[in-house]
Amino acid sequence: MSHAHMGGVWDFSLLLPLVFLFQLYGQSLCQNGTRPNIVMVMSDAFDGRLTFDPGSKVVRLPYVNYLRELGTTFLNAYTNSPICCPSRAAMWSGQFVHLTQSWNNYKCLDANATTWMDLLEANGYLTKMMGKLDYTSGSHSVSNRVEAWTRDVQFLLRQEGRPVTQLAGNMSTVRVMRKDWENTDKATQWIQQRAASSHQPFALYLGLNLPHPYKTESLGPTAGGSTFLTSPYWLGKVSSELITVPKWLPMAAMHPVDFYSTFTKNCSGVFTEEEVKSIRAFYYAMCAEADAMLGQVISALRETGQLNNTVVIFTADHGELAMEHRQFYKMSMFEGSSHVPLLIMGPGLMSGLQVNQLVSLVDLYPTVLDIAGISAVGILSGHSLLPLLSKARSFSKKRHPDWVLSEYHGCNVNASTYMLRSGRWKYIAYADGLSVPPQLFDVTLDKEELHNVVIKFPDVRAHLDKLLRSIVDYPKVSNAVHLYNKEAFGAWRHSLERNYSQVIANLRWHVDWQKDALANERAIDKWLNGSL
């Protein structure tokens, strides 16, 4: 969506003042006439609420706190899609998921899409991308794809391993997630080489896998990532006495989509209080390890004398429920899954600032370009955050809308989902807006999101649904996703020819599938032929 969306037309009288302010921002961010370096560290599945109080007290995150003290913390930053690839597609393109049609972890950005990194490179920046990228496709398993495609089929299948914890090493074991550490080392070396050899500004992106749970190897290649793995060293950074046990609704009282997610994530069984606390403790410890990687990057910038001329951004693709709402993983619009960290520090930017403005990952594209003094091209869904950050305060802060949009169309959820945050309200609509009841939460009074008040506040529901439909024609998008799922599954099935029955029976759901394989195949056939 463009800046012109809300009003429908451009106000050309604003252009000259905007050009002046654009130049003012650029001046405030430049040191000695040079453009600042830009470094973004994006973790995977990092709960944004851990970057400010009271969440920040449960685990020691010294480098996140460093960014808090010397930069700006966004208290209400959200993903545009609570799953890896579609979220990153939105961040890299600056466009909402329904515009890029990044429907699931398999189908994301077109390989030729222009990212903000492409524009930085085209405008004189030396660029480098390392680690987890996952925005054209996530190379996820066939199982993951099939689950996304067949989510409308009318039966329940367990699709994940049950969440478990696993301890590695001892009190001296610092490097648990070795691949991430290798990439962090490479990023550090790259920063050191740039300091020694180049005078042009640089842009570095480091994508971490932590604190995403690990693959559960014992359950085979299609079990998914349900193991929370850390070492005693990192567990020592967690204040166990502050770990809360989330309240759960009774299964019978759950929203039908949340019930489906709980079942397919293998969380419908019995969990003891100690199990839940352990999962949460291990998750927080994994966040502490990710924080140390952020710290190594910051230290490299400081030690090479480049920190004072570098904008550092820390964020994540989505959060982690860590047993809130009887779920782990993401794929949900609840705060644990959809609320992401966003901290920005750099020359000419405010220190120790906490911003309440609702923002989302699509805002990073215009923000990065604004920092670099580059004009954005094409239609963008996001808005530059620089007016909220810059020490030059003589400009309007009203350009950013007072809402954020997130949407989800992938596996572990059986209906396209749309979340609109506006003010104190979180409105969640599903599918065509009629077949699945919506949800409404007052996140100010109901921080745990246990009380759906959609019936109690019909006027709020009507207002927010109208606003949502003005942003995205969500029934139309849901239908497009439904058709895509059928076509994609049909093409995949056709490609297997006679091996189809064998392959589909051996996907992640094989235990439940084999109870009545023929009936399940018939159900898929009905769905594929439009009978469901």
Short mmCIF file of N, CA, C and O in Angstrom, two decimals, residues 353-439:
data_model
loop_
_atom_site.label_atom_id
_atom_site.label_comp_id
_atom_site.label_asym_id
_atom_site.label_seq_id
_atom_site.Cartn_x
_atom_site.Cartn_y
_atom_site.Cartn_z
N LEU A 353 15.13 6.27 23.80
CA LEU A 353 13.75 6.59 23.45
C LEU A 353 12.92 5.31 23.35
O LEU A 353 13.38 4.30 22.82
N GLN A 354 11.70 5.35 23.88
CA GLN A 354 10.75 4.26 23.70
C GLN A 354 9.55 4.79 22.94
O GLN A 354 8.93 5.77 23.35
N VAL A 355 9.24 4.18 21.82
CA VAL A 355 8.20 4.66 20.91
C VAL A 355 6.99 3.74 20.98
O VAL A 355 7.11 2.52 20.81
N ASN A 356 5.82 4.32 21.23
CA ASN A 356 4.58 3.55 21.31
C ASN A 356 3.92 3.34 19.96
O ASN A 356 3.05 2.47 19.83
N GLN A 357 4.30 4.11 18.98
CA GLN A 357 3.70 4.02 17.63
C GLN A 357 3.66 2.57 17.14
O GLN A 357 4.64 1.83 17.23
N LEU A 358 2.51 2.16 16.60
CA LEU A 358 2.39 0.85 15.99
C LEU A 358 3.18 0.82 14.70
O LEU A 358 2.96 1.67 13.81
N VAL A 359 4.10 -0.12 14.57
CA VAL A 359 4.93 -0.24 13.37
C VAL A 359 5.03 -1.72 12.99
O VAL A 359 4.69 -2.61 13.78
N SER A 360 5.53 -1.98 11.78
CA SER A 360 5.70 -3.38 11.35
C SER A 360 6.90 -3.49 10.43
O SER A 360 7.52 -2.50 10.04
N LEU A 361 7.23 -4.71 10.06
CA LEU A 361 8.46 -4.97 9.32
C LEU A 361 8.51 -4.30 7.95
O LEU A 361 9.59 -4.00 7.44
N VAL A 362 7.36 -4.05 7.34
CA VAL A 362 7.37 -3.38 6.03
C VAL A 362 7.91 -1.95 6.15
O VAL A 362 8.31 -1.35 5.15
N ASP A 363 7.94 -1.42 7.35
CA ASP A 363 8.46 -0.06 7.55
C ASP A 363 9.99 0.00 7.42
O ASP A 363 10.55 1.09 7.27
N LEU A 364 10.66 -1.14 7.48
CA LEU A 364 12.12 -1.13 7.45
C LEU A 364 12.66 -0.75 6.08
O LEU A 364 13.71 -0.11 5.97
N TYR A 365 11.98 -1.15 5.02
CA TYR A 365 12.42 -0.83 3.66
C TYR A 365 12.53 0.70 3.46
O TYR A 365 13.62 1.20 3.15
N PRO A 366 11.44 1.46 3.67
CA PRO A 366 11.57 2.91 3.49
C PRO A 366 12.48 3.56 4.54
O PRO A 366 13.12 4.58 4.25
N THR A 367 12.57 2.97 5.73
CA THR A 367 13.42 3.54 6.77
C THR A 367 14.89 3.44 6.39
O THR A 367 15.64 4.42 6.49
N VAL A 368 15.31 2.27 5.93
CA VAL A 368 16.71 2.07 5.54
C VAL A 368 17.08 3.01 4.38
O VAL A 368 18.14 3.64 4.39
N LEU A 369 16.19 3.10 3.41
CA LEU A 369 16.48 3.99 2.27
C LEU A 369 16.53 5.45 2.72
O LEU A 369 17.37 6.22 2.24
N ASP A 370 15.66 5.83 3.62
CA ASP A 370 15.64 7.19 4.16
C ASP A 370 16.96 7.49 4.88
O ASP A 370 17.55 8.57 4.72
N ILE A 371 17.44 6.54 5.65
CA ILE A 371 18.71 6.71 6.37
C ILE A 371 19.85 6.93 5.37
O ILE A 371 20.76 7.73 5.60
N ALA A 372 19.79 6.20 4.24
CA ALA A 372 20.86 6.29 3.24
C ALA A 372 20.66 7.45 2.27
O ALA A 372 21.51 7.68 1.40
N GLY A 373 19.54 8.17 2.39
CA GLY A 373 19.30 9.28 1.47
C GLY A 373 18.94 8.84 0.08
O GLY A 373 19.25 9.50 -0.91
N ILE A 374 18.23 7.69 -0.02
CA ILE A 374 17.86 7.12 -1.33
C ILE A 374 16.35 7.18 -1.49
O ILE A 374 15.61 6.83 -0.56
N SER A 375 15.89 7.57 -2.63
CA SER A 375 14.45 7.62 -2.90
C SER A 375 13.92 6.22 -3.14
O SER A 375 14.50 5.44 -3.89
N ALA A 376 12.80 5.90 -2.49
CA ALA A 376 12.16 4.60 -2.69
C ALA A 376 11.47 4.56 -4.04
O ALA A 376 11.05 5.59 -4.57
N VAL A 377 11.38 3.38 -4.63
CA VAL A 377 10.71 3.21 -5.92
C VAL A 377 9.53 2.25 -5.74
O VAL A 377 9.55 1.37 -4.89
N GLY A 378 8.50 2.46 -6.56
CA GLY A 378 7.35 1.56 -6.53
C GLY A 378 6.41 1.85 -5.37
O GLY A 378 6.59 2.78 -4.58
N ILE A 379 5.39 1.01 -5.26
CA ILE A 379 4.37 1.15 -4.23
C ILE A 379 4.81 0.38 -2.99
O ILE A 379 5.08 -0.81 -3.05
N LEU A 380 4.89 1.08 -1.87
CA LEU A 380 5.31 0.45 -0.62
C LEU A 380 4.17 0.41 0.38
O LEU A 380 3.34 1.32 0.43
N SER A 381 4.15 -0.64 1.18
CA SER A 381 3.15 -0.75 2.24
C SER A 381 3.60 -0.03 3.50
O SER A 381 2.78 0.32 4.35
N GLY A 382 4.91 0.15 3.65
CA GLY A 382 5.46 0.71 4.88
C GLY A 382 5.71 2.20 4.80
O GLY A 382 5.57 2.83 3.74
N HIS A 383 6.10 2.75 5.94
CA HIS A 383 6.41 4.17 6.07
C HIS A 383 7.73 4.32 6.80
O HIS A 383 8.02 3.57 7.74
N SER A 384 8.51 5.30 6.41
CA SER A 384 9.79 5.52 7.08
C SER A 384 9.58 5.85 8.56
O SER A 384 8.71 6.64 8.92
N LEU A 385 10.41 5.23 9.39
CA LEU A 385 10.36 5.49 10.83
C LEU A 385 11.31 6.60 11.24
O LEU A 385 11.37 6.95 12.42
N LEU A 386 12.05 7.14 10.28
CA LEU A 386 13.04 8.15 10.61
C LEU A 386 12.46 9.37 11.32
O LEU A 386 13.09 9.91 12.25
N PRO A 387 11.25 9.84 10.95
CA PRO A 387 10.67 10.96 11.70
C PRO A 387 10.48 10.68 13.19
O PRO A 387 10.46 11.61 13.99
N LEU A 388 10.35 9.41 13.54
CA LEU A 388 10.18 9.04 14.95
C LEU A 388 11.51 8.89 15.68
O LEU A 388 11.55 8.84 16.91
N LEU A 389 12.60 8.81 14.92
CA LEU A 389 13.91 8.50 15.47
C LEU A 389 14.87 9.67 15.50
O LEU A 389 15.73 9.76 16.37
N SER A 390 14.76 10.54 14.51
CA SER A 390 15.79 11.55 14.28
C SER A 390 15.79 12.62 15.37
O SER A 390 14.75 12.97 15.92
N LYS A 391 16.97 13.14 15.65
CA LYS A 391 17.10 14.24 16.61
C LYS A 391 16.54 15.54 16.04
O LYS A 391 16.26 16.48 16.78
N ALA A 392 16.38 15.62 14.72
CA ALA A 392 15.75 16.78 14.10
C ALA A 392 14.24 16.64 14.30
O ALA A 392 13.59 15.83 13.64
N ARG A 393 13.69 17.37 15.25
CA ARG A 393 12.31 17.13 15.70
C ARG A 393 11.28 18.08 15.08
O ARG A 393 10.15 18.11 15.52
N SER A 394 11.69 18.90 14.09
CA SER A 394 10.79 19.93 13.59
C SER A 394 9.94 19.45 12.43
O SER A 394 9.79 20.13 11.42
N PHE A 395 9.37 18.28 12.55
CA PHE A 395 8.55 17.77 11.47
C PHE A 395 7.34 17.04 12.05
O PHE A 395 7.31 16.70 13.22
N SER A 396 6.38 16.79 11.21
CA SER A 396 5.16 16.11 11.65
C SER A 396 5.43 14.63 11.87
O SER A 396 6.17 14.01 11.13
N LYS A 397 4.77 14.09 12.89
CA LYS A 397 4.89 12.66 13.15
C LYS A 397 3.63 11.91 12.72
O LYS A 397 3.43 10.77 13.08
N LYS A 398 2.80 12.56 11.93
CA LYS A 398 1.47 12.01 11.66
C LYS A 398 1.40 11.18 10.39
O LYS A 398 0.34 10.68 10.04
N ARG A 399 2.51 11.04 9.69
CA ARG A 399 2.44 10.35 8.40
C ARG A 399 2.24 8.85 8.55
O ARG A 399 1.65 8.20 7.71
N HIS A 400 2.74 8.25 9.63
CA HIS A 400 2.58 6.80 9.81
C HIS A 400 1.16 6.51 10.27
O HIS A 400 0.65 7.14 11.19
N PRO A 401 0.46 5.56 9.64
CA PRO A 401 -0.91 5.25 10.07
C PRO A 401 -0.93 4.71 11.50
O PRO A 401 0.08 4.24 12.02
N ASP A 402 -2.11 4.75 12.11
CA ASP A 402 -2.22 4.31 13.50
C ASP A 402 -2.67 2.85 13.60
O ASP A 402 -3.34 2.45 14.54
N TRP A 403 -2.30 2.06 12.61
CA TRP A 403 -2.64 0.64 12.61
C TRP A 403 -1.50 -0.16 11.97
O TRP A 403 -0.66 0.40 11.27
N VAL A 404 -1.49 -1.46 12.25
CA VAL A 404 -0.60 -2.38 11.53
C VAL A 404 -1.40 -3.59 11.08
O VAL A 404 -2.40 -3.97 11.72
N LEU A 405 -0.93 -4.19 9.99
CA LEU A 405 -1.60 -5.36 9.42
C LEU A 405 -0.65 -6.55 9.43
O LEU A 405 0.52 -6.43 9.06
N SER A 406 -1.18 -7.70 9.86
CA SER A 406 -0.46 -8.95 9.72
C SER A 406 -1.42 -9.98 9.14
O SER A 406 -2.63 -9.92 9.40
N GLU A 407 -0.90 -10.90 8.36
CA GLU A 407 -1.76 -11.93 7.75
C GLU A 407 -1.01 -13.24 7.68
O GLU A 407 0.22 -13.27 7.65
N TYR A 408 -1.77 -14.34 7.66
CA TYR A 408 -1.14 -15.65 7.64
C TYR A 408 -1.97 -16.62 6.81
O TYR A 408 -3.20 -16.69 6.96
N HIS A 409 -1.28 -17.40 5.96
CA HIS A 409 -1.98 -18.29 5.04
C HIS A 409 -1.37 -19.70 5.00
O HIS A 409 -1.69 -20.47 4.09
N GLY A 410 -0.50 -20.03 5.93
CA GLY A 410 0.27 -21.27 5.82
C GLY A 410 -0.26 -22.42 6.65
O GLY A 410 -1.44 -22.51 6.99
N CYS A 411 0.66 -23.32 7.01
CA CYS A 411 0.30 -24.57 7.70
C CYS A 411 0.01 -24.32 9.18
O CYS A 411 0.29 -23.26 9.72
N ASN A 412 -0.56 -25.34 9.83
CA ASN A 412 -0.92 -25.34 11.25
C ASN A 412 -2.07 -24.38 11.58
O ASN A 412 -2.41 -24.20 12.74
N VAL A 413 -2.65 -23.78 10.56
CA VAL A 413 -3.83 -22.93 10.72
C VAL A 413 -4.77 -23.26 9.57
O VAL A 413 -4.33 -23.36 8.43
N ASN A 414 -6.06 -23.42 9.86
CA ASN A 414 -6.97 -23.92 8.82
C ASN A 414 -7.84 -22.84 8.19
O ASN A 414 -8.88 -23.13 7.61
N ALA A 415 -7.43 -21.58 8.28
CA ALA A 415 -8.13 -20.50 7.60
C ALA A 415 -7.19 -19.32 7.44
O ALA A 415 -6.40 -19.03 8.34
N SER A 416 -7.25 -18.65 6.31
CA SER A 416 -6.47 -17.43 6.15
C SER A 416 -6.84 -16.46 7.27
O SER A 416 -8.01 -16.30 7.62
N THR A 417 -5.82 -15.84 7.84
CA THR A 417 -5.99 -15.05 9.07
C THR A 417 -5.47 -13.64 8.85
O THR A 417 -4.40 -13.45 8.26
N TYR A 418 -6.21 -12.65 9.34
CA TYR A 418 -5.85 -11.24 9.16
C TYR A 418 -5.96 -10.53 10.50
O TYR A 418 -7.01 -10.55 11.15
N MET A 419 -4.88 -9.90 10.92
CA MET A 419 -4.86 -9.19 12.19
C MET A 419 -4.66 -7.70 11.97
O MET A 419 -3.74 -7.29 11.26
N LEU A 420 -5.53 -6.90 12.55
CA LEU A 420 -5.41 -5.45 12.52
C LEU A 420 -5.25 -4.96 13.96
O LEU A 420 -6.12 -5.19 14.79
N ARG A 421 -4.08 -4.36 14.24
CA ARG A 421 -3.89 -3.70 15.53
C ARG A 421 -4.15 -2.23 15.35
O ARG A 421 -3.56 -1.58 14.50
N SER A 422 -5.01 -1.67 16.17
CA SER A 422 -5.31 -0.25 16.12
C SER A 422 -5.65 0.22 17.53
O SER A 422 -6.61 -0.29 18.13
N GLY A 423 -4.85 1.14 18.06
CA GLY A 423 -5.08 1.59 19.43
C GLY A 423 -4.98 0.45 20.41
O GLY A 423 -4.04 -0.35 20.36
N ARG A 424 -5.97 0.33 21.27
CA ARG A 424 -5.95 -0.74 22.28
C ARG A 424 -6.46 -2.07 21.74
O ARG A 424 -6.40 -3.09 22.43
N TRP A 425 -6.94 -2.06 20.49
CA TRP A 425 -7.66 -3.22 19.97
C TRP A 425 -6.80 -4.07 19.05
O TRP A 425 -6.00 -3.57 18.27
N LYS A 426 -7.04 -5.36 19.15
CA LYS A 426 -6.51 -6.31 18.16
C LYS A 426 -7.71 -7.06 17.58
O LYS A 426 -8.41 -7.79 18.29
N TYR A 427 -7.93 -6.87 16.29
CA TYR A 427 -9.05 -7.50 15.60
C TYR A 427 -8.49 -8.57 14.67
O TYR A 427 -7.56 -8.31 13.90
N ILE A 428 -9.04 -9.79 14.76
CA ILE A 428 -8.57 -10.90 13.93
C ILE A 428 -9.75 -11.45 13.14
O ILE A 428 -10.73 -11.93 13.72
N ALA A 429 -9.65 -11.36 11.82
CA ALA A 429 -10.69 -11.87 10.92
C ALA A 429 -10.15 -13.09 10.17
O ALA A 429 -8.94 -13.22 9.97
N TYR A 430 -11.05 -13.96 9.77
CA TYR A 430 -10.64 -15.21 9.13
C TYR A 430 -11.41 -15.45 7.83
O TYR A 430 -12.58 -15.08 7.69
N ALA A 431 -10.70 -16.10 6.90
CA ALA A 431 -11.31 -16.62 5.67
C ALA A 431 -12.13 -15.53 4.96
O ALA A 431 -11.59 -14.48 4.62
N ASP A 432 -13.43 -15.78 4.75
CA ASP A 432 -14.28 -14.85 4.02
C ASP A 432 -14.97 -13.86 4.94
O ASP A 432 -15.80 -13.06 4.51
N GLY A 433 -14.67 -13.92 6.24
CA GLY A 433 -15.30 -13.03 7.20
C GLY A 433 -16.64 -13.51 7.70
O GLY A 433 -17.24 -12.88 8.58
N LEU A 434 -17.13 -14.62 7.16
CA LEU A 434 -18.45 -15.15 7.52
C LEU A 434 -18.40 -16.56 8.09
O LEU A 434 -19.06 -16.86 9.07
N SER A 435 -17.59 -17.42 7.47
CA SER A 435 -17.60 -18.84 7.82
C SER A 435 -16.88 -19.14 9.13
O SER A 435 -17.14 -20.16 9.77
N VAL A 436 -15.96 -18.26 9.53
CA VAL A 436 -15.21 -18.44 10.79
C VAL A 436 -15.39 -17.18 11.62
O VAL A 436 -15.16 -16.08 11.11
N PRO A 437 -15.80 -17.30 12.88
CA PRO A 437 -16.04 -16.10 13.70
C PRO A 437 -14.76 -15.32 13.97
O PRO A 437 -13.69 -15.90 14.15
N PRO A 438 -14.86 -13.99 14.00
CA PRO A 438 -13.68 -13.17 14.28
C PRO A 438 -13.36 -13.12 15.77
O PRO A 438 -14.14 -13.62 16.60
N GLN A 439 -12.24 -12.51 16.09
CA GLN A 439 -11.85 -12.30 17.48
C GLN A 439 -11.50 -10.83 17.69
O GLN A 439 -11.02 -10.16 16.78
#
